[in-house]
XYZ file of C-alpha atoms in Angstrom:
693
model
C 112.153 129.263 149.820
C 109.500 131.038 146.945
C 109.971 128.521 144.185
C 107.087 129.453 142.207
C 106.934 133.456 142.700
C 109.397 134.746 139.787
C 110.330 138.538 140.421
C 110.659 140.396 137.371
C 114.688 140.971 135.947
C 114.457 144.850 136.939
C 113.685 143.307 140.585
C 116.395 141.113 140.402
C 118.478 144.632 139.492
C 117.001 146.894 142.160
C 117.440 144.176 144.879
C 121.111 144.473 143.920
C 121.488 147.705 143.319
C 120.514 148.271 147.479
C 123.137 145.706 148.601
C 125.532 146.537 146.231
C 125.496 150.195 146.062
C 125.622 149.926 142.611
C 124.543 151.104 139.400
C 121.588 149.277 137.592
C 123.376 149.063 133.914
C 126.041 147.159 135.878
C 123.750 144.801 137.774
C 122.142 144.170 134.678
C 125.205 143.518 132.745
C 126.060 140.424 134.927
C 123.224 138.807 135.302
C 123.436 138.658 131.398
C 127.101 137.479 131.660
C 126.672 133.445 132.270
C 130.919 133.053 133.005
C 131.392 135.581 135.832
C 134.518 136.370 136.602
C 136.290 137.762 140.009
C 136.188 141.092 139.123
C 132.288 141.274 138.389
C 131.377 143.526 140.648
C 133.644 146.235 142.460
C 131.850 146.757 146.203
C 131.957 144.440 149.012
C 128.686 142.870 151.470
C 129.228 144.841 154.938
C 128.032 141.370 156.457
C 128.354 137.640 156.302
C 123.875 137.847 156.846
C 124.066 139.336 153.222
C 125.899 137.565 151.782
C 123.437 135.235 152.841
C 120.406 137.169 151.701
C 122.148 137.512 148.439
C 122.477 134.189 147.339
C 119.079 133.033 148.961
C 117.465 136.202 146.391
C 119.224 134.262 143.869
C 118.212 131.174 144.648
C 114.357 132.177 144.646
C 114.652 133.571 141.051
C 117.680 131.862 139.163
C 116.531 128.150 138.524
C 119.318 127.417 135.758
C 122.544 125.733 138.532
C 125.290 126.668 136.672
C 124.303 130.229 135.716
C 123.461 130.043 140.124
C 126.608 129.010 141.372
C 128.274 131.153 139.371
C 127.229 134.176 140.764
C 127.095 132.677 144.210
C 130.464 132.417 144.138
C 131.397 135.395 142.708
C 129.399 137.351 146.179
C 131.143 135.107 148.484
C 135.080 136.506 146.439
C 133.708 139.708 146.428
C 133.651 139.775 150.465
C 136.542 136.920 151.453
C 140.060 137.610 149.805
C 139.892 133.166 148.815
C 142.271 132.205 145.813
C 139.567 129.234 145.131
C 136.133 128.300 145.593
C 134.315 125.560 143.890
C 131.096 123.514 143.709
C 131.546 119.976 142.679
C 128.780 117.264 142.524
C 128.447 113.595 142.114
C 126.844 112.620 139.105
C 123.942 110.373 138.937
C 124.848 108.687 135.657
C 128.276 107.898 136.506
C 128.924 108.524 140.694
C 132.196 110.521 140.162
C 132.293 113.680 141.518
C 132.291 116.178 138.457
C 132.752 119.844 138.413
C 130.014 122.236 138.330
C 131.273 125.844 139.325
C 135.027 127.283 139.664
C 136.316 130.273 140.430
C 140.091 131.109 140.834
C 142.991 132.131 138.713
C 144.561 128.968 138.652
C 143.545 126.279 135.642
C 140.933 124.034 138.334
C 143.765 120.974 137.832
C 144.641 122.350 140.485
C 141.386 120.273 142.359
C 143.793 117.553 142.335
C 145.612 118.550 145.391
C 142.195 118.335 147.354
C 141.198 114.838 145.699
C 141.793 113.133 149.441
C 140.071 115.695 151.674
C 137.359 115.988 149.356
C 136.825 111.877 149.134
C 137.020 111.954 153.097
C 134.618 114.393 153.217
C 132.242 112.222 150.797
C 132.364 109.097 153.002
C 132.345 111.216 156.636
C 129.536 113.566 155.330
C 131.696 116.082 158.096
C 133.668 119.018 156.788
C 137.425 118.870 157.025
C 139.334 121.892 157.111
C 143.000 121.625 156.356
C 145.886 124.341 157.362
C 148.803 122.833 155.269
C 149.402 121.556 151.726
C 152.119 121.144 151.164
C 152.887 120.599 147.014
C 155.570 121.230 144.639
C 157.344 123.551 147.786
C 153.875 125.816 147.756
C 151.640 125.870 150.894
C 147.478 125.463 150.873
C 144.651 125.571 153.168
C 141.075 124.820 152.827
C 138.202 123.859 153.976
C 135.250 121.600 152.406
C 131.999 121.669 153.381
C 129.734 118.898 152.407
C 126.667 119.406 150.100
C 124.300 117.346 151.650
C 120.887 115.972 152.149
C 119.762 114.721 155.407
C 123.103 112.083 155.161
C 122.626 111.669 151.610
C 126.190 113.657 150.864
C 125.794 114.860 146.996
C 128.868 117.071 146.560
C 131.385 119.141 148.355
C 132.294 123.458 148.369
C 135.868 123.494 148.143
C 137.363 127.105 150.198
C 140.919 127.189 149.460
C 143.877 129.822 149.765
C 147.417 129.145 148.214
C 148.726 129.939 151.582
C 148.647 128.945 155.541
C 145.471 130.156 156.289
C 143.383 129.420 159.504
C 139.174 129.786 158.990
C 137.132 131.785 161.304
C 134.092 129.824 163.264
C 132.272 132.776 161.665
C 133.670 131.409 158.159
C 132.985 127.931 158.952
C 129.518 128.804 159.667
C 128.558 130.511 156.337
C 129.632 128.413 154.034
C 128.082 125.689 155.925
C 125.105 127.469 155.629
C 125.940 128.003 151.338
C 126.511 124.626 151.207
C 123.249 123.921 152.089
C 121.313 126.432 150.247
C 123.550 124.618 147.897
C 121.378 122.012 148.178
C 118.099 123.789 147.859
C 119.645 124.689 145.132
C 120.413 121.612 142.958
C 117.152 119.666 144.392
C 114.717 122.981 142.795
C 117.411 122.573 139.885
C 116.566 118.720 139.179
C 112.462 119.682 139.846
C 112.450 121.743 137.228
C 114.352 120.032 134.754
C 112.289 117.209 135.314
C 108.938 119.251 135.109
C 110.232 120.240 131.783
C 111.349 116.614 130.804
C 107.611 115.700 131.763
C 105.897 118.849 130.192
C 108.020 117.695 126.729
C 106.946 113.555 127.471
C 103.247 115.710 127.854
C 103.182 117.525 124.497
C 104.665 114.322 122.872
C 102.104 112.638 124.457
C 99.396 115.031 123.365
C 100.814 114.828 119.474
C 100.232 111.452 119.726
C 97.262 111.767 120.910
C 95.907 114.961 118.252
C 97.929 112.122 115.345
C 95.554 109.320 116.310
C 92.602 111.569 116.790
C 93.172 112.043 113.178
C 93.277 109.014 111.788
C 89.654 108.338 113.437
C 88.438 111.205 111.712
C 90.419 109.487 108.768
C 88.559 106.134 109.438
C 85.483 108.623 108.343
C 86.253 110.949 106.113
C 86.092 108.120 103.385
C 85.317 104.829 101.662
C 87.986 104.933 99.259
C 90.409 102.592 99.624
C 93.655 103.678 98.397
C 92.560 107.237 100.138
C 92.569 105.531 103.293
C 95.767 103.696 103.214
C 97.303 107.122 101.926
C 96.274 109.313 103.903
C 97.149 106.493 107.148
C 100.822 106.637 106.228
C 101.137 110.370 106.235
C 100.240 110.448 109.094
C 102.264 107.424 110.392
C 105.156 108.609 109.542
C 104.640 111.634 111.862
C 103.918 109.575 114.838
C 106.700 107.414 113.883
C 109.431 108.252 111.124
C 110.139 106.466 108.417
C 112.525 106.403 105.299
C 109.655 104.060 103.247
C 106.817 101.967 103.999
C 104.343 99.528 102.880
C 100.989 98.473 102.958
C 100.171 94.887 102.148
C 96.673 93.417 102.583
C 95.927 89.632 101.943
C 94.478 88.078 98.797
C 94.348 84.312 98.925
C 97.315 82.873 100.625
C 99.116 85.348 99.535
C 100.157 89.451 100.194
C 99.350 92.386 98.147
C 101.172 95.669 97.473
C 98.156 97.955 98.429
C 99.954 100.941 99.289
C 103.796 102.417 99.565
C 105.807 105.448 100.336
C 109.484 106.203 99.732
C 109.156 103.472 96.801
C 108.053 103.779 93.281
C 103.856 103.511 92.643
C 104.874 100.718 89.972
C 105.260 98.370 92.797
C 100.858 98.842 93.989
C 99.727 95.560 93.114
C 102.736 93.282 93.330
C 102.504 89.682 94.780
C 104.201 88.785 98.276
C 104.768 84.923 98.781
C 104.577 84.896 102.442
C 105.785 81.231 102.468
C 108.978 82.193 101.265
C 109.808 85.094 103.767
C 110.024 84.106 106.950
C 109.889 87.460 108.944
C 106.195 88.467 107.415
C 104.978 85.061 108.349
C 105.916 84.904 111.724
C 104.457 88.617 111.800
C 101.104 87.758 110.532
C 101.587 84.019 112.707
C 101.571 85.630 116.593
C 100.061 88.884 115.303
C 101.775 90.627 116.728
C 104.544 93.567 115.909
C 108.811 92.764 115.390
C 111.203 95.259 114.999
C 114.844 94.559 113.627
C 117.899 96.805 114.075
C 119.872 95.862 111.042
C 118.328 94.055 107.878
C 121.373 93.531 106.468
C 122.284 91.305 108.734
C 119.397 89.514 108.533
C 119.932 86.057 107.056
C 116.762 85.000 106.476
C 115.144 88.235 104.939
C 118.576 88.918 102.889
C 117.504 84.824 101.222
C 114.387 85.786 101.299
C 112.904 89.698 100.675
C 112.112 91.330 97.006
C 115.021 93.184 95.512
C 113.553 96.766 96.383
C 113.851 95.971 100.275
C 117.590 94.336 100.159
C 118.843 97.551 101.088
C 116.479 98.375 104.218
C 118.186 99.121 106.921
C 116.470 99.193 110.671
C 112.803 97.054 109.931
C 109.272 97.612 111.657
C 106.120 95.585 110.872
C 102.682 94.873 112.213
C 100.025 93.289 111.455
C 96.495 94.316 110.385
C 94.206 92.496 112.250
C 90.513 92.722 113.059
C 87.791 89.864 115.222
C 91.455 87.961 115.407
C 91.480 87.886 111.579
C 94.615 88.774 109.460
C 93.934 91.797 107.112
C 97.688 92.447 106.405
C 100.835 94.597 107.461
C 102.176 97.469 107.696
C 106.013 97.316 107.909
C 108.149 100.698 107.910
C 111.660 100.965 107.127
C 114.354 103.090 107.657
C 118.618 103.915 106.283
C 119.803 104.044 109.782
C 120.434 100.981 111.902
C 118.874 100.235 115.147
C 116.288 103.273 114.547
C 113.692 101.903 115.685
C 113.020 100.856 119.172
C 110.457 99.480 121.935
C 108.151 102.769 121.958
C 108.024 102.520 118.495
C 106.984 98.802 118.669
C 103.723 99.748 120.763
C 102.994 103.201 118.976
C 102.747 100.745 115.632
C 100.647 98.469 117.625
C 98.519 100.870 118.840
C 98.405 102.668 114.988
C 97.562 99.317 113.497
C 95.289 98.426 115.514
C 93.293 102.256 115.239
C 94.142 102.068 111.278
C 92.695 98.215 110.675
C 89.313 99.539 111.826
C 89.345 102.140 108.794
C 90.701 99.641 105.780
C 88.432 96.956 106.630
C 85.507 99.437 105.945
C 86.793 100.329 103.279
C 86.731 96.902 101.772
C 82.983 96.150 102.972
C 82.165 99.910 101.197
C 84.247 98.682 97.962
C 82.198 95.518 97.736
C 79.189 96.699 97.942
C 79.959 99.592 95.575
C 80.768 96.009 93.801
C 77.374 94.694 94.307
C 75.663 98.101 92.936
C 77.371 97.378 89.958
C 76.166 94.340 89.474
C 72.656 95.594 90.295
C 72.856 98.434 87.243
C 73.124 95.682 85.002
C 70.573 93.421 86.192
C 68.276 96.557 85.878
C 69.376 96.725 81.880
C 68.835 93.307 81.513
C 64.758 93.724 83.403
C 64.309 96.526 81.037
C 61.036 97.366 83.107
C 59.815 101.239 82.967
C 60.032 102.324 86.480
C 61.236 100.296 89.634
C 61.273 101.128 93.155
C 62.709 100.246 96.473
C 60.912 100.731 99.322
C 62.665 100.713 103.594
C 60.781 99.675 106.336
C 61.093 102.079 109.460
C 60.112 100.613 113.038
C 59.843 103.572 114.713
C 56.605 104.884 112.947
C 55.801 101.015 111.287
C 55.442 102.916 107.327
C 57.186 102.475 103.875
C 59.645 104.759 103.279
C 60.503 105.254 99.787
C 64.125 105.386 99.448
C 65.524 104.179 95.483
C 63.720 105.269 92.260
C 64.990 104.050 88.351
C 63.186 107.341 86.978
C 64.101 109.874 90.081
C 67.341 111.937 91.520
C 68.236 111.451 94.755
C 67.547 114.912 95.483
C 63.329 114.735 93.824
C 62.991 111.191 96.240
C 63.841 113.588 98.908
C 61.267 116.288 98.436
C 58.357 113.971 97.294
C 59.095 112.360 100.624
C 56.832 109.395 100.235
C 55.505 107.641 102.811
C 53.114 104.757 103.162
C 51.796 103.629 106.520
C 51.227 100.220 106.864
C 47.594 100.574 108.107
C 46.970 102.745 104.825
C 45.634 100.222 102.130
C 48.353 100.407 99.158
C 49.943 97.282 97.030
C 53.002 97.401 98.413
C 51.700 97.792 102.038
C 49.754 94.915 101.343
C 52.783 92.932 100.254
C 54.750 94.187 103.605
C 51.978 93.138 106.099
C 51.443 89.206 104.322
C 55.239 89.337 103.935
C 54.669 87.629 100.562
C 54.975 88.545 96.782
C 52.283 90.074 94.880
C 51.980 90.278 90.912
C 48.867 92.374 89.868
C 48.610 92.144 85.603
C 45.988 94.568 85.581
C 45.873 97.392 88.409
C 42.791 98.738 87.657
C 41.301 95.253 88.408
C 42.799 95.685 92.276
C 41.171 98.237 94.268
C 43.657 99.090 97.136
C 46.023 99.983 94.326
C 46.616 104.065 94.085
C 48.225 105.658 91.280
C 51.421 106.881 91.380
C 51.612 111.069 91.742
C 53.621 110.845 88.914
C 53.540 107.479 86.863
C 50.630 107.975 85.849
C 50.387 105.198 82.881
C 51.287 101.984 85.147
C 49.121 99.457 84.521
C 50.594 96.150 85.532
C 52.898 95.649 89.201
C 55.501 93.034 91.202
C 55.896 93.917 94.395
C 57.650 91.241 96.322
C 58.764 91.888 100.437
C 62.770 92.267 101.479
C 63.155 90.429 104.342
C 66.071 88.803 106.116
C 65.726 86.356 109.293
C 61.928 87.102 108.739
C 62.143 90.706 109.636
C 60.698 92.382 106.689
C 63.618 94.915 106.048
C 61.553 96.840 102.513
C 59.978 96.108 99.123
C 60.926 95.406 96.547
C 58.408 97.109 93.399
C 58.421 97.473 89.190
C 56.168 98.634 87.205
C 55.405 98.560 83.616
C 52.945 100.476 81.486
C 51.994 96.801 79.861
C 49.140 94.907 81.018
C 50.074 91.380 81.343
C 53.745 92.253 80.960
C 55.451 89.753 84.131
C 56.258 86.138 82.226
C 57.749 83.455 84.564
C 61.118 83.659 83.747
C 60.323 87.635 84.418
C 58.760 86.838 88.107
C 61.998 84.323 88.547
C 64.339 86.567 87.599
C 62.830 89.740 90.205
C 62.142 87.194 93.037
C 66.469 86.084 92.481
C 67.473 90.453 92.227
C 64.934 91.115 95.418
C 67.105 88.167 97.325
C 70.025 89.954 96.778
C 68.762 93.833 97.622
C 67.848 92.572 100.840
C 71.217 91.103 101.380
C 72.601 94.263 100.260
C 70.646 96.457 102.456
C 71.237 94.624 105.251
C 74.576 94.541 104.856
C 74.538 97.753 104.072
C 72.128 99.110 107.099
C 74.944 96.702 109.512
C 77.874 98.775 107.967
C 76.231 101.974 108.358
C 75.631 101.256 111.937
C 79.209 99.858 112.050
C 79.755 103.352 110.889
C 77.468 105.615 113.209
C 79.070 103.396 116.597
C 82.631 104.356 114.825
C 81.405 108.090 115.104
C 80.754 107.484 118.178
C 83.561 106.400 119.467
C 85.539 108.926 117.470
C 82.930 111.872 119.557
C 83.966 109.744 122.689
C 88.137 110.262 121.868
C 87.349 113.980 120.970
C 85.613 114.797 123.882
C 88.067 112.834 126.531
C 90.668 114.918 124.900
C 88.571 117.716 125.005
C 88.025 117.009 129.038
C 91.172 117.528 129.901
C 91.658 121.691 129.881
C 90.259 122.716 133.165
C 91.551 126.167 132.747
C 88.563 127.151 129.946
C 85.579 125.484 131.216
C 83.499 127.519 128.524
C 85.492 126.440 125.666
C 85.367 122.561 126.804
C 81.610 122.485 126.876
C 81.142 124.802 123.914
C 83.364 122.339 122.264
C 81.423 119.190 123.384
C 78.365 120.553 122.595
C 79.191 121.288 118.784
C 80.834 117.600 119.307
C 77.160 116.038 120.029
C 75.581 118.379 117.824
C 77.643 116.949 114.815
C 76.878 113.030 115.706
C 73.355 113.863 116.323
C 72.651 115.624 113.222
C 70.561 118.610 114.671
C 69.471 121.734 114.550
C 70.474 122.812 118.277
C 71.859 122.269 121.401
C 71.988 123.305 124.809
C 73.516 122.765 128.240
C 71.350 123.640 130.959
C 73.285 124.454 133.958
C 71.503 124.016 137.860
C 72.094 127.101 140.181
C 70.397 128.474 143.046
C 67.205 126.549 142.503
C 67.118 127.882 138.656
C 68.345 126.107 135.173
C 70.764 128.668 133.876
C 71.225 128.418 129.876
C 74.923 128.166 129.446
C 75.833 126.958 126.148
C 72.641 127.092 123.304
C 74.085 126.079 119.501
C 72.095 126.735 116.716
C 70.074 129.082 117.585
C 71.301 132.536 119.348
C 73.042 132.422 122.671
C 73.387 136.396 123.254
C 69.744 136.040 123.304
C 68.636 132.640 125.411
C 71.547 133.335 128.389
C 69.279 135.538 130.050
C 66.670 133.242 130.269
C 66.214 131.215 133.152
C 63.889 128.152 134.065
C 61.944 127.247 137.133
C 63.629 123.308 138.279
C 59.746 121.946 137.403
C 59.784 124.443 133.692
C 59.577 123.257 130.477
C 61.372 119.730 129.470
C 64.447 120.571 131.425
C 62.678 120.764 134.064
C 60.682 117.630 134.363
C 63.974 116.135 133.900
C 65.229 117.399 136.510
C 62.332 116.446 138.361
C 62.253 112.780 136.799
C 66.405 112.121 136.592
C 65.638 110.522 133.962
C 66.140 111.454 129.796
C 62.930 112.130 128.081
C 61.751 111.641 124.822
C 59.413 114.001 122.485
C 58.253 113.204 119.275
C 55.934 116.451 118.845
C 56.862 119.502 120.916
C 54.341 121.767 119.758
C 51.341 119.657 121.269
C 53.493 118.678 124.569
C 52.448 120.414 127.907
C 55.489 121.244 129.469
C 57.146 123.110 126.006
C 57.884 126.124 127.278
C 56.763 127.799 124.109
C 57.916 130.951 125.901
C 61.729 130.919 124.547
C 60.813 129.537 121.082
C 59.489 132.675 120.185
C 62.137 134.733 121.817
C 64.446 133.324 120.240
C 62.880 132.399 116.537
C 63.314 128.230 117.314
C 60.519 125.937 116.864
C 61.173 123.437 118.691
C 59.565 119.392 117.043
C 61.531 116.757 118.415
C 63.934 116.656 121.518
C 65.549 114.308 123.374
C 66.605 115.740 127.321
C 68.965 113.860 129.499
C 70.104 114.837 133.186
C 73.330 115.996 133.713
C 74.308 114.121 137.268
C 77.173 112.567 139.134
C 77.092 109.906 141.988
C 72.866 110.460 142.165
C 73.031 115.020 141.887
C 71.709 116.850 138.924
C 74.236 118.976 137.420
C 72.177 120.133 135.251
C 70.007 119.096 131.398
C 71.236 118.290 127.728
C 69.128 118.818 125.311
C 69.779 118.421 121.489
C 65.972 119.191 118.675
C 65.056 118.780 115.259
C 66.987 115.943 114.190
C 68.295 116.766 110.092
C 66.636 114.154 108.487
C 63.081 114.301 110.103
C 63.089 111.004 112.052
C 62.146 110.788 115.606
C 64.667 110.311 118.047
C 65.371 106.891 119.497
C 66.385 104.864 122.525
C 70.018 104.002 121.385
C 70.619 108.042 120.837
C 69.175 108.357 124.189
C 71.847 106.080 125.912
C 74.504 107.626 123.553
C 73.792 111.010 125.182
C 73.503 110.186 128.427
C 76.976 108.672 128.495
C 78.066 112.073 127.002
C 76.172 113.547 129.824
C 77.975 111.731 132.631
C 81.226 113.045 130.911
C 80.078 116.231 131.058
C 79.074 115.912 134.509
C 82.541 114.841 135.593
C 83.590 118.072 133.267
C 81.662 120.334 135.263
C 82.581 118.995 138.746
C 86.211 118.601 138.162
C 86.575 122.362 137.038
C 84.601 123.236 140.464
C 87.276 121.235 142.050
C 89.979 123.050 140.364
C 88.564 126.167 141.073
C 88.166 125.525 144.297
C 91.612 124.083 144.872
C 93.271 127.164 142.907
C 91.472 129.378 145.375
C 92.664 126.841 147.563
C 96.265 127.280 147.223
C 96.395 131.018 145.473
C 95.179 132.247 149.706
C 97.775 129.804 151.726
C 100.280 131.599 148.850
C 98.943 134.689 150.114
C 99.394 134.142 153.915
C 102.767 132.886 152.913
C 103.978 136.279 151.769
């Protein structure tokens, strides 16, 4: 039966017009009416075969089981003068025989007359004919045919007359075939319903996945704790709907309400004694969520909970845990008892684990902001004209001006002041020796280089910023007066420098952590993208856009190897229409080198590299300065190359960048291979279906 091929409504109409030799508008009226009476058709099928063909055609075009059976019984009724037609199925839930479709002038209570015989058919799996059944002075006759698959009887087909009647062999054969088709229709209908349920579940899963993905975006979009918590509660309401919610963070030995939903904001800052609340204490100790159907029936809750929570019915709570450390707890409430269940428990547990990262990041940022304020106070107390911080870059072995008391961030970026450690200056001397240097008169210090802006400098004090023996930068203080630094000043500056070193290291670790989270978010988004095999181009464009965002580069491209040539499949940050016709030989350009050597390539100066194919840059008006290219391969087979060009911050690509991009390239390889297999399978299926037709 061609279940997957649906004809249009007019095709069905045409079919019935041929069989019934009637008008289309009459058939359409029949098709649109689900409560079909025995007078729907005014014509008669001229053979048993026509009846079977008509029902088979309905079976192939109508999914709704009740509608299909109603029309099927009407078809039989127009060809055979039976007084009662009925289809009954055994309910999967109750196990009882349930009426599915019924056609008779008498009410369906009359089926009680045939109940003993239907039970016998269900037990034996064999058709039964009763030529005479006497009830209330009337005679009935019936044929009851099992609806079965193999030996499993799932229902019965009842054909009856309200008088004595003997069924012909041809009729018995016809109704046996009809019962078989009912079984097929039932199976198809169940499959269709199950398919719809699966699709709905998949839609729900995708919606939940989308919100979890948004949570990842929240984690990376803001570091303001209040904003993070507010956004998290908003998205949590979509995943697990609630009447009210609290976010409580650990402070000392208790909890402090940090965010609320469904309550007055005045609750923020209120402290909760964990030792006095058995349920909260247990959730935090177990480090696992708990759900209660009705808190008003929980004696511990009613005795220990704050007054504003006394009316809560359903309650669910999940601890906020990072690296086994308890940071707080989410609690959701509903005014309907039993509202939350085990599925919600798993969802909030997953949510809490993901949200914990964003909360921890926001708390770290908050602490660092407090340190910055402290440094600003110290700077005011030092009262020197110029203070600078240089950071060390191991890739270029140089010091780079990062902050200055007299320059804005934009001015520092425009100045782009860098000192290679090989260049003799006061700050590089301090960096090389990793020891402080105090110069009371800079004119007597030979390596001193006058600052391009600070031309009146007379004395300078530089201190290396070192953590665990590793140089991270230089803290530099300058004055327009000679011999301005007293011993107390030296001690104070040294103390400040030590604190700054710790702060910079912490900020660096925080930045690295944040970068990891961005990478994880990108991996998560790419994982969602590759689930769509129907539009490969959009999937690949989406992946490259995420790569471009992750690395903050000017350009990104994907070259696919076909017939020994590299074709530009996707190009972002450059003219895709112009570059797409270009092809490279498998040994040409940076991409060709990657293909030949089957390993990544990092280029710091493309203009001076002989492997650079400058013709493409010229044609698309794009200048490649730095580049990272990695092979797209699966099981040793090279499918293409991913390239990213020119970091916006001007830095070179690192080995870490190479590792991460290689991981993403392997995902692209899987995507390309899956798309190829999907296309092959689709073509094969279409060919088979064409052959069947």
